Coordinates of C-alpha atoms and ligand atoms in Angstrom, one line a residue:
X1035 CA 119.8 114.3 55.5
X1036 CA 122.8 113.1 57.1
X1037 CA 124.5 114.9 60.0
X1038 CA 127.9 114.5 61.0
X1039 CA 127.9 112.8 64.8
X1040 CA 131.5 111.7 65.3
X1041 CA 132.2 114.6 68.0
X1042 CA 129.0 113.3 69.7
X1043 CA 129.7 111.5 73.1
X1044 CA 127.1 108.4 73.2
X1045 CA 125.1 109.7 75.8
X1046 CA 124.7 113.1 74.0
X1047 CA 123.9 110.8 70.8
X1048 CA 121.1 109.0 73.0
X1049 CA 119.8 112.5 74.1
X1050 CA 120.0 113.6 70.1
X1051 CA 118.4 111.1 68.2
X1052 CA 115.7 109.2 71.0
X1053 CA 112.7 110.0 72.1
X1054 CA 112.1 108.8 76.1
X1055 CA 109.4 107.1 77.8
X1056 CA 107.4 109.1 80.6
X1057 CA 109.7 112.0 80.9
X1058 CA 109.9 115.8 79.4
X1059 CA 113.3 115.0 76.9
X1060 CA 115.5 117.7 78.4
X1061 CA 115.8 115.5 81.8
X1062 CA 117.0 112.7 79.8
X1063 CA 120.6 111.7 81.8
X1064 CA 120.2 107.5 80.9
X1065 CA 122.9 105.2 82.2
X1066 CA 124.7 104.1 79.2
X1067 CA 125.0 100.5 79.4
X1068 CA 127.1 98.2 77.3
X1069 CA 126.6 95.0 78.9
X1070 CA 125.2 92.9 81.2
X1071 CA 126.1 89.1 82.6
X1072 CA 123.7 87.8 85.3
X1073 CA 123.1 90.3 87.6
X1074 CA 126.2 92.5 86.7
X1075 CA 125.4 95.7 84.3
X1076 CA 128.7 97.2 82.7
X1077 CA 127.9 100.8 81.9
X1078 CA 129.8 102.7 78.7
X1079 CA 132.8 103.6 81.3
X1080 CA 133.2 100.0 82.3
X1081 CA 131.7 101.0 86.1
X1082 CA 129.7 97.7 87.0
X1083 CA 126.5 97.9 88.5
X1084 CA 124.9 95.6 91.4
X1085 CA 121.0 94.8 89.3
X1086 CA 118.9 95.1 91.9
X1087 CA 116.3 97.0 89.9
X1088 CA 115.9 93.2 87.3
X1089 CA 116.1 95.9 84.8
X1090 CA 111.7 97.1 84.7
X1091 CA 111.7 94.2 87.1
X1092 CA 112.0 92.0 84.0
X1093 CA 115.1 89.8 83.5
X1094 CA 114.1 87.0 86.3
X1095 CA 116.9 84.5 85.3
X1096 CA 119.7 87.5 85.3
X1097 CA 121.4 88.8 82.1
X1098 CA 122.4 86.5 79.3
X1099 CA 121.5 82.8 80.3
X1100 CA 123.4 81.3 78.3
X1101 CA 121.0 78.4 77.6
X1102 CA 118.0 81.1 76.7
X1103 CA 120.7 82.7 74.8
X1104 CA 121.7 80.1 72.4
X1105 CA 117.6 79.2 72.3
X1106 CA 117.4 82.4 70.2
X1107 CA 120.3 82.0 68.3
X1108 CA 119.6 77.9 67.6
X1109 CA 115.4 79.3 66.6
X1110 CA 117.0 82.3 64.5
X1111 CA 119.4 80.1 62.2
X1112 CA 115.9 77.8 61.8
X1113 CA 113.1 80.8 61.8
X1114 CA 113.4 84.3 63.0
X1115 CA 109.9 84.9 62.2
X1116 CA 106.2 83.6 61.2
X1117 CA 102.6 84.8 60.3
X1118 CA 100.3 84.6 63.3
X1119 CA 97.8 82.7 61.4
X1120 CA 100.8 79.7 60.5
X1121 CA 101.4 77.2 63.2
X1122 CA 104.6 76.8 64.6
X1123 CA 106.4 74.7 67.2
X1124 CA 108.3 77.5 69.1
X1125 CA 104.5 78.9 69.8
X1126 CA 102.9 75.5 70.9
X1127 CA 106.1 74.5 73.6
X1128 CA 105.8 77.9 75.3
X1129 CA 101.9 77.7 75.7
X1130 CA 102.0 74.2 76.7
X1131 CA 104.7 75.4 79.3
X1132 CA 102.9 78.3 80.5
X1133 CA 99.5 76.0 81.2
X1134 CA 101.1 73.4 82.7
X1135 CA 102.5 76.4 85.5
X1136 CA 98.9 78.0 85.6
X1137 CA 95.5 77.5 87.3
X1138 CA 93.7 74.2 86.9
X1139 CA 90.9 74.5 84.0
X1140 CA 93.8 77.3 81.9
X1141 CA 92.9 76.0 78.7
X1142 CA 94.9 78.4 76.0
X1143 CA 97.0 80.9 75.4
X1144 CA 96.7 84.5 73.4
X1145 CA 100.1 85.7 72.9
X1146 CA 100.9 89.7 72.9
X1147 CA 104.2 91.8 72.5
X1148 CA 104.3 92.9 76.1
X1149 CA 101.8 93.4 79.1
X1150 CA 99.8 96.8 77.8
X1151 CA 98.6 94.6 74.8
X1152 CA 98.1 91.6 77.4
X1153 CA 96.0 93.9 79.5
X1154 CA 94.4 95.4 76.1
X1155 CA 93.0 91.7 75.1
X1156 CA 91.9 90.6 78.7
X1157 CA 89.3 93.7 79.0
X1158 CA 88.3 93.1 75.3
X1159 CA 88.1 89.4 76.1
X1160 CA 85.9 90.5 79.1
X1161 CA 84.1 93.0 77.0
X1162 CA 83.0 90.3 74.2
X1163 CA 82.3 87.7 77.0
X1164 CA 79.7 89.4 79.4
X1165 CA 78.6 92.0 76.6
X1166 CA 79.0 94.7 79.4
X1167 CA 81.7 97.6 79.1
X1168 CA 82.5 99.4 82.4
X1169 CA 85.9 97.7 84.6
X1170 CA 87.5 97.9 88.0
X1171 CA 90.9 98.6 88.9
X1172 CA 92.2 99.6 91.6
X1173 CA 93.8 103.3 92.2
X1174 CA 97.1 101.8 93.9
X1175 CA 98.1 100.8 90.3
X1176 CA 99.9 100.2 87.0
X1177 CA 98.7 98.1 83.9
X1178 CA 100.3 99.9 81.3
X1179 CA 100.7 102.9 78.7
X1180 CA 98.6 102.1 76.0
X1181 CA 95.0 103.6 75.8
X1182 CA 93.0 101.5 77.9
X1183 CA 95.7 100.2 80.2
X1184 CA 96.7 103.5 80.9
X1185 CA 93.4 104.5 81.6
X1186 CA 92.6 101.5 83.8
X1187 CA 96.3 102.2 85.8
X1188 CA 95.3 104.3 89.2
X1189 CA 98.5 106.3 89.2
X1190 CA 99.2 109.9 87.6
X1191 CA 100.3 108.7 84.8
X1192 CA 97.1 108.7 84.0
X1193 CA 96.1 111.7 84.3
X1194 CA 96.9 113.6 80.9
X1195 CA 95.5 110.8 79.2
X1196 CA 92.5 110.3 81.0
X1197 CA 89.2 112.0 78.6
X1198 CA 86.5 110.6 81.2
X1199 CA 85.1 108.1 78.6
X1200 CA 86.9 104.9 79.3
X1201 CA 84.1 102.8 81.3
X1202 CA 87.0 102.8 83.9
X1203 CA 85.8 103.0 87.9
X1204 CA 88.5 103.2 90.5
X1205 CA 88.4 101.9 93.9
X1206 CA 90.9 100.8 97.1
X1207 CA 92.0 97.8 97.5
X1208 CA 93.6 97.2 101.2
X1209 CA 96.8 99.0 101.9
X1210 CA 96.9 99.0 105.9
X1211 CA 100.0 101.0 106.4
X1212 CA 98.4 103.8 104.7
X1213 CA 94.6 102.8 105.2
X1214 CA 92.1 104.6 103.8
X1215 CA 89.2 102.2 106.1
X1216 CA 90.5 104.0 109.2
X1217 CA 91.4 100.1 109.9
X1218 CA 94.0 98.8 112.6
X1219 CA 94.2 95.2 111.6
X1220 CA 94.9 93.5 108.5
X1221 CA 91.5 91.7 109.4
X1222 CA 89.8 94.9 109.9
X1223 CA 91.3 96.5 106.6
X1224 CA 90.4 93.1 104.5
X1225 CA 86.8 93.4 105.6
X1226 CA 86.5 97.0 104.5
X1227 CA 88.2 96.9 101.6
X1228 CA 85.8 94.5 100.2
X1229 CA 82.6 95.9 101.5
X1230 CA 83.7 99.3 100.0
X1231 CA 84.4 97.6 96.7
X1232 CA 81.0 95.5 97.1
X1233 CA 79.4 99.0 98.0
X1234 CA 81.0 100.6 94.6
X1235 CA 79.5 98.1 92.2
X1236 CA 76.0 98.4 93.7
X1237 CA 76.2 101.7 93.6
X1238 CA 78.0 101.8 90.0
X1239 CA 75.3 99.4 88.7
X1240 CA 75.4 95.5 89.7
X1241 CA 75.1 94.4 86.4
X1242 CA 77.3 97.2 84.3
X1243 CA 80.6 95.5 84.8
X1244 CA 82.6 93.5 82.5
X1245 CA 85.6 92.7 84.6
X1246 CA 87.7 93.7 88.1
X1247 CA 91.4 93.7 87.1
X1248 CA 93.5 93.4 89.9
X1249 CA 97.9 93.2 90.1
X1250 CA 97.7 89.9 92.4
X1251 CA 100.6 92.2 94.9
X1252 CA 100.6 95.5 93.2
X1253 CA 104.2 96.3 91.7
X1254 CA 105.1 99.8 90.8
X1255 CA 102.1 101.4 93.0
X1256 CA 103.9 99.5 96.1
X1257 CA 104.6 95.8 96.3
X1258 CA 101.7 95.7 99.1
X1259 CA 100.9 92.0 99.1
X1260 CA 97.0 92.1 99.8
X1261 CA 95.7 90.7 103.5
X1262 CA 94.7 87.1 103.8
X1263 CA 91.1 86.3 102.5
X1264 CA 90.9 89.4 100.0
X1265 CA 91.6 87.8 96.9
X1266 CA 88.8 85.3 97.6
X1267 CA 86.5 88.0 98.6
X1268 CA 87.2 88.9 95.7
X1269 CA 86.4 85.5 93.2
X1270 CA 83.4 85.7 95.6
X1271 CA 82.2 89.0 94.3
X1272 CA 82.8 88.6 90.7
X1273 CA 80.8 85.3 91.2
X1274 CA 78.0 87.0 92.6
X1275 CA 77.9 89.4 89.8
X1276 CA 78.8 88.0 87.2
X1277 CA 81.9 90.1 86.4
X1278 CA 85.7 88.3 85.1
X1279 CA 88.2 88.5 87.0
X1280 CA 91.5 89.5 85.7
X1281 CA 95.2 89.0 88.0
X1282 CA 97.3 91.2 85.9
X1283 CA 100.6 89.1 86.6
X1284 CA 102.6 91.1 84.4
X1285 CA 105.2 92.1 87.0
X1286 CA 104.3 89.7 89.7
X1287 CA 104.5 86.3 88.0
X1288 CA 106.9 84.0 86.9
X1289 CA 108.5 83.4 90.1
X1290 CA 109.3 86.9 91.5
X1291 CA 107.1 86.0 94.4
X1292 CA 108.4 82.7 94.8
X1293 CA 105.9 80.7 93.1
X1294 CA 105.1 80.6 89.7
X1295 CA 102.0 83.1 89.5
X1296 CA 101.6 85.4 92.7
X1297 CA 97.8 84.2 92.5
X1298 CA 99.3 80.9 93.5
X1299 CA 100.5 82.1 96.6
X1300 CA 96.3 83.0 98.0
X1301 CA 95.2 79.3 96.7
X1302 CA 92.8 81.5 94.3
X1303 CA 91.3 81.3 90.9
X1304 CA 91.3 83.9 88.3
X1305 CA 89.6 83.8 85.1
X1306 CA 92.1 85.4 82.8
X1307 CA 96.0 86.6 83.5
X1308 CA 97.8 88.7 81.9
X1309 CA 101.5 87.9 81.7
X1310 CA 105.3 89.4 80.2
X1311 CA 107.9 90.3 81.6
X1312 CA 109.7 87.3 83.4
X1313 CA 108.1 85.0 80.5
X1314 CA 111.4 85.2 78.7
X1315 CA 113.0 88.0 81.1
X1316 CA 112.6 90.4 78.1
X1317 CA 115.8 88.9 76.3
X1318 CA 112.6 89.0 73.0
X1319 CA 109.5 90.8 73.7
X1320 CA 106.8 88.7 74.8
X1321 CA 103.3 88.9 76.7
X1322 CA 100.2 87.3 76.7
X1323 CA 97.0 86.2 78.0
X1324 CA 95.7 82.9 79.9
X1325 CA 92.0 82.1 79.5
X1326 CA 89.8 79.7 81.4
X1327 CA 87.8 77.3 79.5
X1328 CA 84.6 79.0 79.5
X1329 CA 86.1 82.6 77.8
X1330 CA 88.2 80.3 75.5
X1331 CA 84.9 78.2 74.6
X1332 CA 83.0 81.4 73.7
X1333 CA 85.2 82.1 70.9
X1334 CA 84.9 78.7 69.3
X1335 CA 82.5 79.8 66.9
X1336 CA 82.4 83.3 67.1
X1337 CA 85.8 85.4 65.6
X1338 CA 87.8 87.1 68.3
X1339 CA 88.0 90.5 66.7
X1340 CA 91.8 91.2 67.2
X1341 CA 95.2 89.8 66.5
X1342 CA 98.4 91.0 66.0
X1343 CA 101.1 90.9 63.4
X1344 CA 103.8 89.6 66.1
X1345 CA 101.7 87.2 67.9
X1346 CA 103.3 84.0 68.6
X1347 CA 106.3 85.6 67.7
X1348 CA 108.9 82.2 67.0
X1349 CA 111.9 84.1 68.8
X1350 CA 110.3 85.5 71.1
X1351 CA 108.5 82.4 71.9
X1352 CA 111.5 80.0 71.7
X1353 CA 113.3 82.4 74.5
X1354 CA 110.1 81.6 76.5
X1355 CA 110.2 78.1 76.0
X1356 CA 113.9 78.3 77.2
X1357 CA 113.8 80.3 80.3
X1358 CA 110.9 78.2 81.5
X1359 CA 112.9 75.5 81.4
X1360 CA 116.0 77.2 83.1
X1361 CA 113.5 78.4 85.7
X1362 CA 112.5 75.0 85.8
X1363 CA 115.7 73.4 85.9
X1364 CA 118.1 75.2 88.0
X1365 CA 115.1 75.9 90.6
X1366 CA 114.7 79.4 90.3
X1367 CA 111.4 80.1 92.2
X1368 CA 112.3 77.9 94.9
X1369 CA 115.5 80.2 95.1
X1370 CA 113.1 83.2 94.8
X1371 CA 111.3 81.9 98.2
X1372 CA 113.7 80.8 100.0
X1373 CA 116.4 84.3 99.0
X1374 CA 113.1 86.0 100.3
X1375 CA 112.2 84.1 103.4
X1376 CA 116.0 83.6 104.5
X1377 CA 117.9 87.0 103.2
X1378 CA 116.2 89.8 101.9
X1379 CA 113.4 89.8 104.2
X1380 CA 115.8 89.5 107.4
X1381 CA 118.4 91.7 106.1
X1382 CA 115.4 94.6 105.1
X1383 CA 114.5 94.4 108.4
X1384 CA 117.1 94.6 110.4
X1385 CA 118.2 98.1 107.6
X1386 CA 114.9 99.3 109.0
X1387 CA 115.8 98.8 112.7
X1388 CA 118.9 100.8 112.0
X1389 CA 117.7 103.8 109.7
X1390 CA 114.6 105.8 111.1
X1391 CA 114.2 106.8 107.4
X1392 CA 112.8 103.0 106.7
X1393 CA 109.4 103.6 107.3
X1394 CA 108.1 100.2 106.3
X1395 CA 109.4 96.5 104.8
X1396 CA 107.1 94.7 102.8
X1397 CA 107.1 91.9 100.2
X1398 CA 107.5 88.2 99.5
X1399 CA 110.3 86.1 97.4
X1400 CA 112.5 89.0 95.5
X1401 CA 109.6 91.3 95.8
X1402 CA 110.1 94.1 98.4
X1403 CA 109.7 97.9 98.8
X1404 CA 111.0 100.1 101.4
X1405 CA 108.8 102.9 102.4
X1406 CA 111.2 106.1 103.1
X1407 CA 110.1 108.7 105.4
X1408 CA 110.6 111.6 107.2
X1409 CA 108.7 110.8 110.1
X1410 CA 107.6 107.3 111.3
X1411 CA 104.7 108.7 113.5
X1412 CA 103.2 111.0 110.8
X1413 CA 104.4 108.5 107.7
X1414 CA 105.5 111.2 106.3
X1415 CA 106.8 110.5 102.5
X1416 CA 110.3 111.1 101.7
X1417 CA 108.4 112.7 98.5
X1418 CA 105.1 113.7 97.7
X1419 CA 102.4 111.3 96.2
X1420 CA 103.4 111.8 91.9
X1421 CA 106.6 113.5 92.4
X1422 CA 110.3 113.4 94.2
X1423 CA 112.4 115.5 96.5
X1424 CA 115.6 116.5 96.8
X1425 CA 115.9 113.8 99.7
X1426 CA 114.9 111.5 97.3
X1427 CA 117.4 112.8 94.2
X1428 CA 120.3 112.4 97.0
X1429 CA 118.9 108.9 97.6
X1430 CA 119.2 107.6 94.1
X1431 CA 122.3 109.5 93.4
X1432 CA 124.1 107.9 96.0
X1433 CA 122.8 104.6 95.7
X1434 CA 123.9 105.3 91.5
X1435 CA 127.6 105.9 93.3
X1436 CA 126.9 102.5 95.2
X1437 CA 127.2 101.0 91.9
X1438 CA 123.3 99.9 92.8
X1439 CA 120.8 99.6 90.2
X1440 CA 117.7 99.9 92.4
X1441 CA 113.6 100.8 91.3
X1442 CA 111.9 103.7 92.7
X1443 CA 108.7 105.1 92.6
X1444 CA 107.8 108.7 94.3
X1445 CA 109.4 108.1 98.1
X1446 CA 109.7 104.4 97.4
X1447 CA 112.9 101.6 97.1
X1448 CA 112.0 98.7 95.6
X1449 CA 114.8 96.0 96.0
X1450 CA 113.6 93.6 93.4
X1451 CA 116.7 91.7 92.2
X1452 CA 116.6 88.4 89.6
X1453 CA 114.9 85.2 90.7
X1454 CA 118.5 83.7 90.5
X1455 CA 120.2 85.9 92.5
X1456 CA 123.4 84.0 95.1
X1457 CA 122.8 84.7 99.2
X1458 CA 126.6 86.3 98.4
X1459 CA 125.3 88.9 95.7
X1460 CA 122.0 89.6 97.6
X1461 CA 124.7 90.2 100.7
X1462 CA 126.1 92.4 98.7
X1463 CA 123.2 94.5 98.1
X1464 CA 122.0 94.8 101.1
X1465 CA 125.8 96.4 102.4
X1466 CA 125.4 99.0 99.4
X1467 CA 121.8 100.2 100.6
X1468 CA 123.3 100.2 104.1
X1469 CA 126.2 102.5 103.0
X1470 CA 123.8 105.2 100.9
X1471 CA 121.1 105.1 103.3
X1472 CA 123.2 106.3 106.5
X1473 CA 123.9 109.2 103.9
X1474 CA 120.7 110.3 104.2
X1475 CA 119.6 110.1 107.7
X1476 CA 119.7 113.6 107.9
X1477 CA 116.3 114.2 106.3
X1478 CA 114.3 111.6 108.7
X1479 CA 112.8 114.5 111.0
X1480 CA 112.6 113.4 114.3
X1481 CA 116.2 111.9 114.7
Ligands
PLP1766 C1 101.3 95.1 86.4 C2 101.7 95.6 85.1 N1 100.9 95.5 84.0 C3 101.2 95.9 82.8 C4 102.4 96.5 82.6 C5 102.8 97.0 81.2 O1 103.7 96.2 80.6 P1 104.6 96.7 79.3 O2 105.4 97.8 79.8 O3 105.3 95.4 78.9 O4 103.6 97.1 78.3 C6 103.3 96.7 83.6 C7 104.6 97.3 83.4 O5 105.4 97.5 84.3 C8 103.0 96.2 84.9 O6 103.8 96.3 85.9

């Protein structure tokens, strides 16, 4: 039946007719965006917005490329789309391009719709490959909504969809600021971290696990890039037990750490990633999963029970091909590094020396969170673990009056602009979260 809409404002249209993500639908108060163009947003009442947020920390290369544009538009006029079994040239480039950025010994490429199928196919890959069912992942964590991502992700999301039967066993990985090793060093909290987690899998069963599934720097559970040495502690426990390891690079890779694959930046080797996100920068959707020779080999003459209608998909594939040679191109993880090393880190820092309320700076390339709290002795969270605050409502508010588009996560900032971002725009940034955080001084405690 059709209903008359014409009095409808678009926002109230949005709140009518579409079903949200992750939130109870009478909350729903979206920005209404009508454009974008690099890292500029336009909103419906042409207010334009700083993106320091990369959208779901997503669009690496910025807005509209123009040269990943016209990519889509050239492969659409040729072939907007293809059955996965057919071969197809779009498909081929990207996963050529991906290996040739990946670990030495990636041999191919299965390609997903996003990074909760990605993670789907790596534990079934796992599964199938060791014959054993139970995985690790960490609690500090996100890998996604569907069912087994969403059961392997540590965070509360979880929860309501968690019916105890996944084969899922959490543990810590190292998080010194809030340690859970009673550590004091980043040496100290390495070492425990990875005796606890060796102590878990005896404990769980040496030979019961299939894979360890680990964010290479953890994204929306805290950008926490992990001490040195842990990863390979790591590689050298799955070696001794036989189990696969997974780097879910979903959010981390393609250049937001300032190399290609955050892996790359702790010289380690992981036997399958999962990857989406800053593939294409989401202009199609695209994910996908990078096996090592020997899981690839194991399929050779067995079937790989699953597949997917969209896989390979030819526009979503041809936007890949494109933005990897952008990235490649106009050096955009060299940018990512040195924007990092040079302003963001610097500039962070010194916003921490000057607002109490900054209880910690972390992060690498254009990958850094900002730990708000109300007490720097206590680390006390500007909101509680799962929820916000008002402190936190006034924080985002303002920073929305900034004309900031920033992430956040329960008492966390997360200043994660594009890959491509200027020193002029990041300048910029940095001035806005300056203004809206000297707002909100008022609730650090002890000032
Ligand atoms: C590390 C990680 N894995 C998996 C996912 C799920 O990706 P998608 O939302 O594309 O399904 C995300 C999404 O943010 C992520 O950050």
């Amino acid at each position: 039946m059709s209903t008359d809409r014409s009095t409808l404002t678009p926002i109230e249209r949005e709140r009518t007719s579409v079903f949200h993500s992750w939130m109870a639908q009478s909350t729903l108060n979206p920005l209404m965006v009508k454009s974008a163009q690099g890292v500029y947003v336009t909103d419906e009442d042409d207010k334009v917005y700083l993106d320091f947020s990369s959208q779901l920390v997503n669009t690496n290369i910025g807005h509209q490329h123009p040269v990943v544009v016209k990519a889509i538009k050239d492969q659409a006029d040729l072939l907007c789309t293809i059955a996965p079994q057919h071969g197809n040239k779009a498909r081929y480039r990207a996963a050529e391009l991906i290996l040739d950025h990946s670990f030495d010994g990636a041999a191919k490429v299965f390609f997903t719709n996003g990074g909760t199928e990605s993670v789907e196919h790596a534990i079934r890959m796992a599964r199938l490959y060791t014959g054993r069912q139970k995985v690790l992942a960490t609690y500090r964590s996100y890998h996604g909504g569907t069912s087994t991502s969403i059961n392997l992700t540590g965070d509360p999301r979880r929860w309501p969809n968690d019916n105890g039967t996944s084969g899922v066993v959490h543990f810590f990985g190292p998080f010194l600021y809030r340690t859970v090793f009673n550590a004091t060093t980043e040496q100290e909290e390495c070492e425990r971290a990875l005796a606890s987690l060796e102590n878990t899998i005896q404990f769980e069963g040496p030979s019961a696990f299939a894979a360890i599934i680990l964010e290479t720097i953890p994204g929306t559970a805290g950008i926490m890039p992990p001490p040195p040495g842990y990863l390979k502690g790591v590689r050298e426990i799955c070696d001794r037990y036989g189990i696969v390891y997974i780097a879910d690079e979903v959010m981390c890779g393609f250049g937001r750490t300032g190399e290609w694959f955050a892996y790359q930046n702790y010289d380690v080797k992981p036997d399958l990633v999962t990857f989406a996100k800053g593939v294409n920068s989401g202009y199609v959707p695209l994910g996908g999963v990078v096996l090592n020779e020997a899981i690839s080999a194991s399929f050779n003459d067995r079937v790989y029970p699953g597949g997917l209608t969209y896989s390979g998909h030819p526009l979503a594939c041809a936007a890949a091909v494109a933005a990897i040679e952008v990235m490649e191109n106009e050096h955009i993880i060299e940018n990512a590094k040195r924007i990092g090393d040079d302003v963001l880190r610097p500039g962070l820092e010194e916003l921490a020396a000057k607002h109490k309320v900054i209880g910690q700076v972390r992060g690498l390339g254009v990958f850094f969170a900002l730990e708000l709290v109300s007490d720097r002795e206590t680390k006390e969270p500007l909101a509680p673990y799962g929820g916000s605050s008002p402190a936190i409502s006034e924080v985002l508010a303002a920073c929305r009056n900034e004309g900031l588009l920033i992430f956040n996560n329960f008492h966390r900032l997360h200043v994660v602009p594009p890959c491509n971002i200027t020193e002029s725009d990041d300048h910029e940034g940095l001035t806005r979260i300056d203004r809206f955080l000297t707002g909100v001084g008022r609730y650090y405690v002890a000032c």
